[in-house]
Coordinates of C-alpha atoms (C1' of nucleotides) in Angstrom, one line a residue:
Chain H
M277 CA -37.2 10.2 -0.3
N278 CA -35.9 6.6 -0.2
D279 CA -32.4 7.7 -0.6
V280 CA -31.1 6.4 2.7
A281 CA -31.6 3.7 5.3
V282 CA -34.6 2.2 6.9
T283 CA -35.7 0.5 10.0
H284 CA -32.6 1.9 11.7
P285 CA -31.5 5.2 10.4
P286 CA -27.8 5.4 9.3
V287 CA -27.5 9.1 9.9
S288 CA -24.3 9.8 11.8
G289 CA -24.6 11.0 15.3
A290 CA -26.3 9.0 18.0
G291 CA -29.9 8.7 16.8
P292 CA -32.2 8.7 19.8
T293 CA -34.9 6.9 18.0
L294 CA -32.8 3.9 17.0
R295 CA -34.3 0.6 17.9
A296 CA -31.6 -1.9 18.9
R297 CA -32.1 -5.3 17.2
P298 CA -30.0 -8.3 18.1
F299 CA -27.7 -9.4 15.3
R300 CA -27.7 -13.0 14.4
P301 CA -24.5 -14.7 15.5
S302 CA -24.8 -17.6 13.1
I303 CA -26.2 -17.1 9.6
D304 CA -26.2 -19.4 6.7
R305 CA -22.9 -18.1 5.4
S306 CA -20.4 -18.7 8.1
S307 CA -20.2 -15.4 9.8
R308 CA -16.7 -14.3 10.2
I309 CA -17.8 -11.6 12.5
D310 CA -18.0 -13.8 15.6
N311 CA -15.3 -16.3 15.0
L312 CA -13.3 -16.9 18.2
L313 CA -16.0 -15.5 20.3
S314 CA -18.0 -17.4 22.9
R315 CA -21.8 -17.4 23.2
D316 CA -21.6 -15.0 26.0
E317 CA -19.4 -12.6 24.2
Q318 CA -21.6 -12.8 21.2
A319 CA -24.6 -12.0 23.3
E320 CA -22.9 -9.0 24.8
L321 CA -21.9 -7.7 21.4
A322 CA -25.4 -8.3 20.1
K323 CA -26.8 -6.0 22.8
L324 CA -24.7 -3.2 21.5
A325 CA -25.5 -3.7 17.9
T326 CA -27.9 -1.6 15.8
V327 CA -28.8 -2.9 12.3
L328 CA -28.6 -0.4 9.5
D329 CA -30.1 -1.1 6.1
Y330 CA -28.8 0.8 3.1
R331 CA -31.1 0.6 0.1
R332 CA -28.8 1.8 -2.7
A333 CA -25.3 2.6 -3.7
G334 CA -23.4 5.7 -2.9
I335 CA -24.7 6.3 0.6
A336 CA -22.1 7.6 3.0
I337 CA -21.6 5.6 6.2
F338 CA -19.0 8.0 7.6
S339 CA -16.4 10.4 6.2
E340 CA -12.8 10.9 7.0
G341 CA -12.2 13.5 9.6
E342 CA -15.5 13.1 11.4
D343 CA -15.6 12.3 15.1
A344 CA -15.8 8.6 15.3
H345 CA -18.6 7.2 17.5
F346 CA -19.2 3.8 15.9
L347 CA -17.5 0.7 14.6
Y348 CA -19.3 -1.1 11.8
A349 CA -19.5 -4.8 10.9
I350 CA -20.7 -5.7 7.5
D351 CA -23.5 -8.2 7.2
S352 CA -24.2 -8.1 3.4
G353 CA -23.3 -6.0 0.5
V354 CA -20.1 -4.3 -0.5
I355 CA -18.6 -1.3 1.2
R356 CA -16.1 1.1 -0.4
V357 CA -13.4 2.3 2.0
S358 CA -11.7 5.3 0.4
R359 CA -9.8 8.5 1.0
H360 CA -10.4 11.8 -0.8
G361 CA -8.0 14.5 -2.0
E362 CA -8.9 18.1 -1.7
D363 CA -8.7 18.2 -5.5
G364 CA -11.6 15.8 -5.8
S365 CA -9.4 12.7 -6.4
R366 CA -10.3 9.5 -4.7
Q367 CA -8.4 6.4 -3.7
V368 CA -10.4 3.4 -2.9
L369 CA -8.4 1.6 -0.3
A370 CA -10.5 -1.6 -0.1
F371 CA -13.8 -3.2 -0.9
M372 CA -15.2 -4.7 2.3
W373 CA -17.4 -7.8 2.5
H374 CA -19.5 -9.8 4.9
G375 CA -17.7 -10.2 8.2
D376 CA -15.3 -7.3 7.7
L377 CA -15.0 -4.5 10.2
V378 CA -15.0 -0.8 9.1
G379 CA -14.3 2.3 11.0
L380 CA -10.5 2.8 11.4
T381 CA -9.8 5.8 13.6
E382 CA -6.9 7.9 14.7
R383 CA -7.2 10.2 17.7
G384 CA -11.0 9.8 17.8
R385 CA -11.6 10.6 14.1
Y386 CA -12.2 8.4 11.1
V387 CA -9.2 8.1 8.9
N388 CA -11.1 7.0 5.8
S389 CA -14.5 7.4 4.3
A390 CA -16.9 4.5 3.8
D391 CA -20.0 4.3 1.6
T392 CA -22.1 1.7 0.0
A393 CA -21.3 0.2 -3.4
G394 CA -24.9 -1.1 -3.5
P395 CA -27.6 -2.2 -1.1
A396 CA -26.0 -3.3 2.1
R397 CA -26.7 -4.2 5.7
V398 CA -24.3 -3.4 8.5
Y399 CA -24.2 -3.7 12.3
R400 CA -23.3 -0.6 14.2
F401 CA -21.5 -0.6 17.5
P402 CA -21.1 2.4 19.7
L403 CA -17.3 2.9 20.3
Q404 CA -17.8 4.0 23.9
K405 CA -19.6 0.9 24.9
L406 CA -17.4 -1.3 22.8
R407 CA -14.4 0.0 24.6
Q408 CA -15.9 -0.9 27.9
L409 CA -16.7 -4.3 26.7
L410 CA -13.1 -4.6 25.3
M411 CA -11.8 -4.0 28.8
R412 CA -13.9 -6.7 30.3
E413 CA -13.5 -9.2 27.5
P414 CA -9.9 -9.7 26.6
R415 CA -10.8 -12.3 24.0
L416 CA -12.5 -9.7 22.0
R417 CA -9.1 -8.0 21.6
L418 CA -7.7 -11.1 20.1
H419 CA -10.5 -11.0 17.7
L420 CA -9.9 -7.4 16.7
L421 CA -6.2 -8.1 16.4
T422 CA -6.9 -10.9 14.0
K423 CA -9.1 -8.5 11.9
A424 CA -6.5 -5.8 11.9
V425 CA -3.7 -8.1 10.9
H426 CA -5.9 -9.5 8.1
D427 CA -6.5 -6.0 6.8
L428 CA -2.8 -5.2 7.1
R429 CA -1.9 -8.1 4.9
S430 CA -4.5 -7.0 2.4
A431 CA -3.2 -3.5 2.4
Q432 CA 0.4 -4.7 1.9
R433 CA -0.8 -6.8 -1.0
Q434 CA -2.4 -3.8 -2.6
I435 CA 0.9 -1.9 -2.2
V436 CA 2.6 -4.5 -4.2
V437 CA -0.1 -4.4 -6.8
L438 CA 0.1 -0.6 -7.2
G439 CA 3.9 -0.5 -7.0
Q440 CA 4.8 -3.3 -9.4
L441 CA 2.0 -4.2 -11.8
S442 CA 0.8 -2.7 -15.1
V443 CA -2.8 -1.7 -15.3
P444 CA -4.0 -4.8 -17.1
R445 CA -2.2 -7.0 -14.5
R446 CA -3.8 -4.9 -11.7
L447 CA -7.2 -5.5 -13.2
A448 CA -6.5 -9.2 -13.5
T449 CA -5.6 -9.3 -9.8
F450 CA -8.7 -7.3 -8.9
L451 CA -10.9 -9.7 -10.8
H452 CA -9.2 -12.7 -9.2
D453 CA -9.8 -11.3 -5.7
F454 CA -13.4 -10.3 -6.5
A455 CA -14.1 -13.8 -7.7
Q456 CA -13.2 -15.3 -4.3
H457 CA -16.5 -14.0 -3.1
S458 CA -19.4 -16.4 -3.8
E459 CA -21.8 -13.6 -3.5
V460 CA -20.7 -12.3 -6.9
Y461 CA -19.1 -15.3 -8.6
D462 CA -20.8 -18.3 -9.9
A463 CA -18.3 -21.1 -10.1
Q464 CA -20.6 -23.1 -12.4
T465 CA -20.9 -20.6 -15.2
H466 CA -17.6 -18.9 -14.3
C467 CA -19.4 -15.6 -14.4
L468 CA -18.4 -12.7 -12.2
A469 CA -21.1 -10.1 -11.4
L470 CA -19.3 -6.9 -10.8
S471 CA -21.2 -4.9 -8.2
V472 CA -18.9 -1.9 -8.7
S473 CA -18.6 0.7 -11.5
R474 CA -15.6 1.3 -13.7
F475 CA -14.9 4.4 -11.7
D476 CA -14.7 2.4 -8.5
I477 CA -12.3 -0.1 -10.1
A478 CA -10.2 2.7 -11.5
D479 CA -10.0 4.5 -8.2
Y480 CA -9.1 1.3 -6.5
L481 CA -6.3 0.5 -9.0
G482 CA -5.0 4.0 -9.1
T483 CA -5.9 4.8 -12.7
A484 CA -8.7 6.1 -14.9
P485 CA -11.9 4.4 -16.0
E486 CA -10.8 4.6 -19.6
N487 CA -7.7 2.5 -18.8
I488 CA -9.9 -0.1 -17.1
A489 CA -11.9 -0.5 -20.3
R490 CA -8.7 -0.8 -22.3
A491 CA -7.4 -3.3 -19.8
F492 CA -10.5 -5.4 -20.2
T493 CA -9.9 -5.4 -23.9
T494 CA -6.3 -6.6 -23.3
L495 CA -7.5 -9.4 -21.1
E496 CA -10.1 -10.4 -23.6
R497 CA -7.5 -10.4 -26.4
D498 CA -5.4 -12.7 -24.4
G499 CA -8.3 -15.0 -23.7
V500 CA -8.5 -14.9 -19.9
V501 CA -11.8 -13.2 -19.6
Q502 CA -14.8 -12.4 -21.7
R503 CA -17.3 -9.5 -21.1
R504 CA -20.8 -10.8 -21.3
T505 CA -22.1 -7.4 -20.4
S506 CA -20.1 -4.5 -18.9
R507 CA -20.9 -5.7 -15.4
V508 CA -20.9 -9.5 -16.0
I509 CA -17.5 -11.0 -16.7
E510 CA -16.9 -14.6 -17.7
I511 CA -13.6 -15.9 -16.4
L512 CA -11.9 -18.2 -18.9
N513 CA -8.6 -18.7 -17.1
M514 CA -8.7 -18.1 -13.3
A515 CA -5.2 -19.4 -12.7
E516 CA -3.8 -16.8 -15.2
L517 CA -5.8 -14.0 -13.5
G518 CA -4.2 -14.8 -10.2
N519 CA -0.7 -15.2 -11.5
F520 CA 1.2 -12.0 -10.5
H521 CA 4.1 -12.6 -12.7
S522 CA 2.6 -13.9 -16.0
K523 CA 2.8 -11.7 -19.1
W524 CA 1.4 -8.2 -19.0
G525 CA 3.5 -7.5 -15.9
K526 CA 5.9 -4.7 -15.6
E527 CA 9.5 -5.9 -15.4
S528 CA 12.2 -6.0 -12.9
R529 CA 15.4 -4.2 -12.2
R530 CA 18.5 -5.3 -10.5
S531 CA 19.8 -4.4 -7.1
Chain Y
M46 CA 33.8 -13.1 8.2
N47 CA 32.1 -10.3 10.1
D48 CA 29.2 -10.2 7.8
V49 CA 26.6 -11.0 10.3
A50 CA 25.6 -10.5 13.9
V51 CA 27.4 -10.8 17.1
T52 CA 26.9 -11.4 20.8
H53 CA 23.6 -13.1 19.9
P54 CA 23.7 -14.7 16.4
P55 CA 20.9 -13.7 14.1
V56 CA 20.8 -16.9 12.2
S57 CA 17.3 -18.2 11.8
G58 CA 16.3 -21.3 13.6
A59 CA 16.5 -21.6 17.3
G60 CA 20.1 -21.2 18.1
P61 CA 21.0 -23.3 21.1
T62 CA 23.9 -21.2 22.1
L63 CA 22.0 -17.9 22.4
R64 CA 22.4 -16.1 25.6
A65 CA 19.2 -14.3 26.6
R66 CA 19.9 -10.8 27.7
P67 CA 17.2 -8.6 29.3
F68 CA 16.1 -5.8 27.1
R69 CA 15.9 -2.4 28.7
P70 CA 12.4 -1.2 29.1
S71 CA 13.2 2.4 29.3
I72 CA 16.0 3.9 27.2
D73 CA 16.8 7.5 26.6
R74 CA 14.6 7.8 23.5
S75 CA 11.1 7.0 24.7
S76 CA 10.7 3.4 23.9
R77 CA 7.6 2.8 22.1
I78 CA 8.0 -0.9 22.5
D79 CA 6.6 -1.0 26.0
N80 CA 4.0 1.7 26.0
L81 CA 0.9 0.5 27.8
L82 CA 2.7 -2.3 29.5
S83 CA 3.2 -2.6 33.2
R84 CA 6.5 -3.3 34.9
D85 CA 5.5 -6.9 35.4
E86 CA 4.6 -7.3 31.8
Q87 CA 7.7 -5.7 30.7
A88 CA 9.7 -8.0 32.9
E89 CA 8.0 -11.0 31.5
L90 CA 8.7 -9.9 28.0
A91 CA 12.3 -9.2 28.8
K92 CA 12.8 -12.8 29.9
L93 CA 11.8 -13.9 26.4
A94 CA 14.0 -11.4 24.5
T95 CA 17.3 -12.1 22.8
V96 CA 19.3 -9.2 21.6
L97 CA 20.6 -9.4 18.0
D98 CA 23.2 -7.0 16.7
Y99 CA 23.5 -6.6 13.0
R100 CA 26.8 -4.9 11.9
R101 CA 26.1 -3.8 8.4
A102 CA 23.4 -3.3 5.7
G103 CA 21.8 -6.0 3.7
I104 CA 21.6 -8.8 6.3
A105 CA 18.5 -10.9 6.1
I106 CA 16.5 -11.2 9.3
F107 CA 13.9 -13.5 7.8
S108 CA 12.5 -14.2 4.4
E109 CA 9.0 -14.6 3.1
G110 CA 7.7 -18.1 3.1
E111 CA 10.0 -19.3 5.9
D112 CA 8.5 -20.9 8.9
A113 CA 8.0 -18.2 11.5
H114 CA 9.5 -18.7 14.9
F115 CA 10.1 -15.2 16.1
L116 CA 8.7 -11.8 16.4
Y117 CA 11.2 -8.9 16.2
A118 CA 11.2 -5.5 17.9
I119 CA 13.5 -2.9 16.6
D120 CA 15.8 -1.1 19.1
S121 CA 18.0 0.9 16.7
G122 CA 18.7 1.1 13.0
V123 CA 16.4 0.9 10.0
I124 CA 14.8 -2.3 8.8
R125 CA 13.5 -2.9 5.3
V126 CA 10.3 -4.9 5.0
S127 CA 9.9 -6.1 1.5
R128 CA 8.3 -8.6 -0.8
H129 CA 10.1 -10.2 -3.8
G130 CA 8.8 -11.2 -7.2
E131 CA 10.0 -14.4 -8.8
D132 CA 11.4 -12.2 -11.6
G133 CA 13.7 -10.4 -9.2
S134 CA 11.6 -7.4 -8.6
R135 CA 11.3 -6.1 -5.1
Q136 CA 8.7 -3.9 -3.4
V137 CA 9.7 -2.3 -0.2
L138 CA 6.6 -2.2 2.0
A139 CA 7.9 -0.2 4.8
F140 CA 11.0 1.1 6.6
M141 CA 10.8 0.2 10.2
W142 CA 12.3 2.2 13.1
H143 CA 12.9 2.0 16.8
G144 CA 9.9 0.6 18.6
D145 CA 8.3 -1.0 15.5
L146 CA 7.4 -4.7 15.4
V147 CA 8.5 -6.9 12.5
G148 CA 7.5 -10.4 11.6
L149 CA 4.0 -10.5 10.1
T150 CA 2.9 -14.1 9.5
E151 CA 0.1 -16.0 7.8
R152 CA -0.5 -19.7 8.7
G153 CA 2.8 -19.9 10.4
R154 CA 4.9 -18.4 7.7
Y155 CA 6.4 -15.0 7.2
V156 CA 4.5 -13.0 4.7
N157 CA 7.4 -10.6 3.9
S158 CA 11.1 -10.4 4.1
A159 CA 13.1 -8.2 6.4
D160 CA 16.7 -7.1 6.2
T161 CA 18.9 -4.4 7.6
A162 CA 19.3 -1.1 5.8
G163 CA 22.4 -0.5 8.0
P164 CA 23.7 -1.4 11.4
A165 CA 20.8 -2.3 13.6
R166 CA 19.9 -3.9 17.0
V167 CA 16.7 -5.8 17.4
Y168 CA 15.0 -7.9 20.1
R169 CA 13.9 -11.3 19.2
F170 CA 10.9 -13.0 20.8
P171 CA 10.1 -16.7 20.3
L172 CA 6.6 -16.9 19.0
Q173 CA 5.7 -20.0 20.9
K174 CA 6.4 -18.4 24.3
L175 CA 5.0 -15.1 23.2
R176 CA 1.7 -16.8 22.4
Q177 CA 1.6 -18.3 25.9
L178 CA 2.3 -15.0 27.4
L179 CA -0.4 -13.5 25.2
M180 CA -2.9 -15.8 26.7
R181 CA -1.9 -14.9 30.2
E182 CA -1.6 -11.2 29.6
P183 CA -4.6 -9.7 27.9
R184 CA -3.0 -6.2 28.0
L185 CA -0.3 -7.4 25.7
R186 CA -3.0 -8.0 23.1
L187 CA -4.1 -4.4 23.3
H188 CA -0.5 -3.4 22.7
L189 CA -0.2 -5.6 19.7
L190 CA -3.5 -4.4 18.4
T191 CA -2.3 -0.8 18.7
K192 CA 0.8 -1.7 16.7
A193 CA -1.1 -3.5 14.0
V194 CA -3.6 -0.7 13.6
H195 CA -0.7 1.8 13.3
D196 CA 0.9 -0.3 10.6
L197 CA -2.4 -0.6 8.9
R198 CA -2.8 3.2 8.7
S199 CA 0.8 3.5 7.4
A200 CA 0.0 0.9 4.7
Q201 CA -3.1 2.6 3.7
R202 CA -1.2 5.9 3.4
Q203 CA 1.3 4.2 1.2
I204 CA -1.5 2.9 -1.0
V205 CA -2.7 6.5 -1.5
V206 CA 0.9 7.6 -2.3
L207 CA 1.4 4.9 -4.9
G208 CA -2.1 5.2 -6.4
Q209 CA -2.4 9.0 -6.6
L210 CA 1.0 10.8 -6.7
S211 CA 3.6 11.4 -9.4
V212 CA 7.1 10.2 -8.7
P213 CA 8.5 13.6 -7.5
R214 CA 5.5 14.0 -5.2
R215 CA 6.1 10.4 -3.9
L216 CA 9.7 11.3 -3.2
A217 CA 8.6 14.5 -1.4
T218 CA 6.3 12.4 0.8
F219 CA 9.0 9.9 1.5
L220 CA 11.5 12.6 2.6
H221 CA 8.8 14.2 4.8
D222 CA 8.2 11.0 6.5
F223 CA 11.8 10.1 6.9
A224 CA 12.5 13.5 8.4
Q225 CA 10.1 12.8 11.2
H226 CA 12.8 10.5 12.7
S227 CA 15.3 12.5 14.8
E228 CA 17.8 9.7 14.3
V229 CA 18.4 10.9 10.8
Y230 CA 17.0 14.5 10.7
D231 CA 18.8 17.4 12.3
A232 CA 16.2 20.1 13.0
Q233 CA 18.9 22.7 13.5
T234 CA 20.6 22.3 10.2
H235 CA 17.5 21.0 8.4
C236 CA 19.7 18.2 7.1
L237 CA 18.3 14.7 6.5
A238 CA 20.8 11.9 6.5
L239 CA 19.4 9.2 4.2
S240 CA 20.4 5.8 5.5
V241 CA 19.0 4.0 2.5
S242 CA 20.1 3.8 -1.1
R243 CA 18.4 5.1 -4.2
F244 CA 17.5 1.5 -5.0
D245 CA 15.7 1.2 -1.7
I246 CA 13.8 4.4 -2.2
A247 CA 12.9 3.4 -5.8
D248 CA 11.6 0.0 -4.7
Y249 CA 9.7 1.7 -1.9
L250 CA 8.1 4.2 -4.2
G251 CA 7.4 1.7 -7.0
T252 CA 9.8 3.2 -9.6
A253 CA 13.4 3.0 -10.7
P254 CA 16.5 4.6 -9.2
E255 CA 17.0 6.8 -12.2
N256 CA 13.6 8.3 -11.6
I257 CA 14.5 9.0 -8.0
A258 CA 17.5 11.0 -9.1
R259 CA 15.4 12.9 -11.6
A260 CA 12.8 13.6 -8.9
F261 CA 15.5 15.0 -6.7
T262 CA 16.5 17.3 -9.5
T263 CA 12.8 18.4 -9.8
L264 CA 12.5 19.1 -6.1
E265 CA 15.7 21.0 -6.2
R266 CA 14.6 23.1 -9.1
D267 CA 11.4 24.0 -7.2
G268 CA 13.5 24.9 -4.2
V269 CA 12.1 22.6 -1.6
V270 CA 15.3 20.5 -1.0
Q271 CA 19.0 20.7 -1.7
R272 CA 21.4 17.8 -2.1
R273 CA 24.5 18.4 0.0
T274 CA 25.8 15.0 -0.9
S275 CA 23.8 12.1 -2.5
R276 CA 22.9 10.9 1.0
V277 CA 22.6 14.2 2.8
I278 CA 19.6 16.3 1.9
E279 CA 19.0 19.8 3.2
I280 CA 15.3 20.5 3.5
L281 CA 14.3 24.0 2.6
N282 CA 10.6 23.8 2.8
M283 CA 9.2 21.1 5.0
A284 CA 5.6 22.2 4.7
E285 CA 5.7 21.9 1.0
L286 CA 7.2 18.4 1.2
G287 CA 4.4 17.2 3.3
N288 CA 1.6 18.8 1.3
F289 CA 0.1 16.0 -0.7
H290 CA -1.8 18.2 -3.1
S291 CA 0.6 21.0 -4.0
K292 CA 2.0 21.2 -7.4
W293 CA 3.7 18.1 -9.0
G294 CA 0.7 16.0 -8.1
K295 CA -1.2 13.9 -10.6
E296 CA -4.7 15.2 -11.1
S297 CA -8.2 14.2 -10.4
R298 CA -11.2 12.8 -12.2
R299 CA -14.9 13.0 -11.5
S300 CA -17.3 10.3 -10.3
Chain W
dC282 C1' -39.7 6.6 -27.3
dG283 C1' -36.1 9.6 -25.7
dC284 C1' -33.1 11.2 -22.3
dC285 C1' -29.1 10.3 -19.5
dG286 C1' -25.5 8.0 -17.3
dA287 C1' -22.1 4.2 -17.8
dC288 C1' -19.0 2.3 -20.7
dT289 C1' -16.0 2.0 -24.7
dT290 C1' -12.8 3.4 -28.3
dG291 C1' -9.7 6.8 -30.6
dA292 C1' -6.1 10.4 -30.8
dC293 C1' -2.5 12.6 -28.7
dA294 C1' 0.6 14.5 -25.2
dC295 C1' 3.3 13.4 -21.3
dC296 C1' 5.3 11.0 -17.7
dA297 C1' 8.0 7.3 -16.6
dA298 C1' 10.6 2.9 -17.9
dT299 C1' 14.5 1.5 -20.1
dC300 C1' 19.1 1.5 -22.1
dA301 C1' 23.5 3.6 -22.2
dA302 C1' 27.2 6.3 -20.5
dG303 C1' 29.6 9.4 -17.6
dA304 C1' 30.5 11.4 -12.8
dT305 C1' 31.0 10.8 -8.0
dA306 C1' 31.8 8.5 -3.8
dA307 C1' 33.2 4.5 -1.3
dG308 C1' 35.7 0.5 -0.3
dT309 C1' 40.1 -2.3 -1.0
dG310 C1' 44.8 -3.4 -1.4
dG311 C1' 49.4 -2.1 -2.1
Chain G
dC279 C1' 48.3 7.4 2.4
dC280 C1' 47.6 6.9 -2.3
dA281 C1' 46.0 4.3 -6.4
dC282 C1' 42.9 1.3 -7.9
dT283 C1' 38.6 -1.0 -8.2
dT284 C1' 33.8 -0.9 -7.6
dA285 C1' 29.4 0.5 -6.4
dT286 C1' 26.3 4.3 -6.3
dC287 C1' 24.5 8.1 -8.3
dT288 C1' 23.3 11.2 -12.0
dT289 C1' 22.3 12.7 -16.7
dG290 C1' 21.0 11.9 -21.5
dA291 C1' 18.3 9.7 -25.3
dT292 C1' 14.6 6.9 -26.7
dT293 C1' 10.5 4.1 -26.3
dG294 C1' 6.3 2.6 -24.4
dG295 C1' 2.6 2.9 -21.2
dT296 C1' -0.8 5.7 -19.2
dG297 C1' -3.3 10.2 -18.5
dT298 C1' -6.3 13.1 -20.7
dC299 C1' -9.6 15.1 -23.9
dA300 C1' -13.1 14.0 -27.2
dA301 C1' -16.5 11.5 -29.4
dG302 C1' -19.3 7.6 -30.0
dT303 C1' -22.0 3.4 -28.4
dC304 C1' -24.7 0.8 -25.3
dG305 C1' -28.2 0.1 -21.8
dG306 C1' -31.4 1.5 -18.3
dC307 C1' -35.0 4.3 -16.6
dG308 C1' -38.6 7.6 -16.8

DNA sequence: CGCCGACTTGACACCAATCAAGATAAGTGG
DNA sequence: CCACTTATCTTGATTGGTGTCAAGTCGGCG
C-alpha cells in the first residue's frame, strides 16, 4: 500500500501525472547540488526537476540495464548504488548522500542499480531535456565534470580499500567515511547512527555479514569503537579509524 | 644514462628548454584523444602539447602528492596508474592506453602516481593553459566529462572484480580486458603479449605474484588459456574469460 | 506475548598470504 | 657469442584469514 513514493510517483517511465515542483536551490545544509551554478542556471534546472519521496528502505529507483530516462540528485537520505550478479550476489559500489548525482549510463542504459537505504527525497531530471540544457549552458558541464571526477576519486579509493585491506580495516575505513556525514554522526556524543544493515556493509566491503560482526568485535577489542546497539556505534578513536596503515592491515610485498 | 626520456624531457617541473611539437590529431589508429573536438579545438590543444618519449619501463611520470602542473594524454605504450602505501604496498588502479588521459588531481595535487610499464609516448598539457582553454572552449569540457565518466565506469567495474571474484576469475577478467587492445593481442593467433610483469598484475588484482602464477595454472588446467612463454598467453576460450559468473567465481549470499 | 528478521557467535573447510627454493628467461660483461 | 649474473616466474609447504553452515541471541513489530 504505502510501499512506494508519494506526491510525485517514483515509478520508472515518464509518469504523465507527475506534478513538477521547483527544487530549492539553497537549503539549510549547503546544497552541493548547485555549487558553481548561477541563479539563472539553477532556475532552469529547477524547471526540469520532479521531487520524489521515498518512504522506506529497499525501494528501487532504477535498475541496471534499464533504458535511462532520468538523472537523479539526492536531497536527503542515503541511496545504495550497486551491481548485481546473475547468481544473486551484490556489490554495493557506493552510498550516496545529499548533493550527489545518481544515474550513470552507458549507451542509453543504466550501468548500476540504485535503491533507497531508508526514507529519501530525490530530484529527478529528464535526460532528454537535461541534454538540451547542457548544450545551452556550458557551465553545467563543468559542474557535472566536477561531480564525475569526485565520484572517480571515491571509486579509486574503494579499489584501494578492497585490494589492500583486511576486513576489520575495511570496516574501520567505512565507519570513518560514514562519520563524515553530520546527518548520521553526532560529534558531541561521538555516536554514529548506521542507517544501513550489516548486509549492506558486507556487500559494500566485499565480504559477508558474519565477517562484519566479527570485525566489529575486533575493533571493539582494540578500543577504537563501541557498539551501543547494533546500529549505533560510539567512536572512541576517530584518528585510528581513518588511518589506513595502522595495525589490522594486510601487509606489503616487494617489487 | 639513457634511463629517461628524450627529445622532450619528462622531468617534472616546467622545463624551460622544452620544444613544443604539435601532436597529430589523426593517426592511423583512430585517436580517441580528439573525438568530439573540432579542427580548431584540436589545433589549440596541439599548441599546448609537448611530446614526451619514455624509453623503458618503470619511469615515473608523476607521483601522488606532487603539485600538479600537467595533464597527460597517452599516445602509445601502457601507463600504470597506482597508489602507494607507506608500508611499501602498491595498488595499481588502472592500466592506461592510447587515448586515455592521466593526471587526476585534488586541490592542486596528484592523487595517484603514474609510471611507464614499457616504452611509451605521451602528450603533456600545462594545466594552467588548459584551464584557460577550457574556459573558452565549452566543448572541451564535454570531452573531459566523457573521459571522466569512462574512467568512472572502469573503476566501478574494478570494484566489482575485487569485491566479488576469486583470484583466478580476476585474472581471467584481466586477460579479457587486456586482449581488447589490438596493440598486444593478435586475433589471428589468439596470442596475448603481456607488457606487464606478474608484480604489476598482482598489484592490480590485489594479490601476490605467486597467486597470479597459480591462477595461470588453474586457467590452463581448465583449458581457457595456454602459456606460450611467461609473457605470451594463447587464449583458447575468450568467451569464458569474459564471463564473470562462470565457474571459479566466489559465491553469493542472500539479502 | 509471540513471531520474525537482524545481528552475533561458534565450528570448520578452503582459499589465499607468506616463506622458501628451484627453474626459466633476460640482461651484462668478457 | 658465450658465460655469468640477475631478475622474473613458477612450484611447494605451511599458516592464517575469510567464506560458509549452523545455531543462538537480541530487538522490533504485530
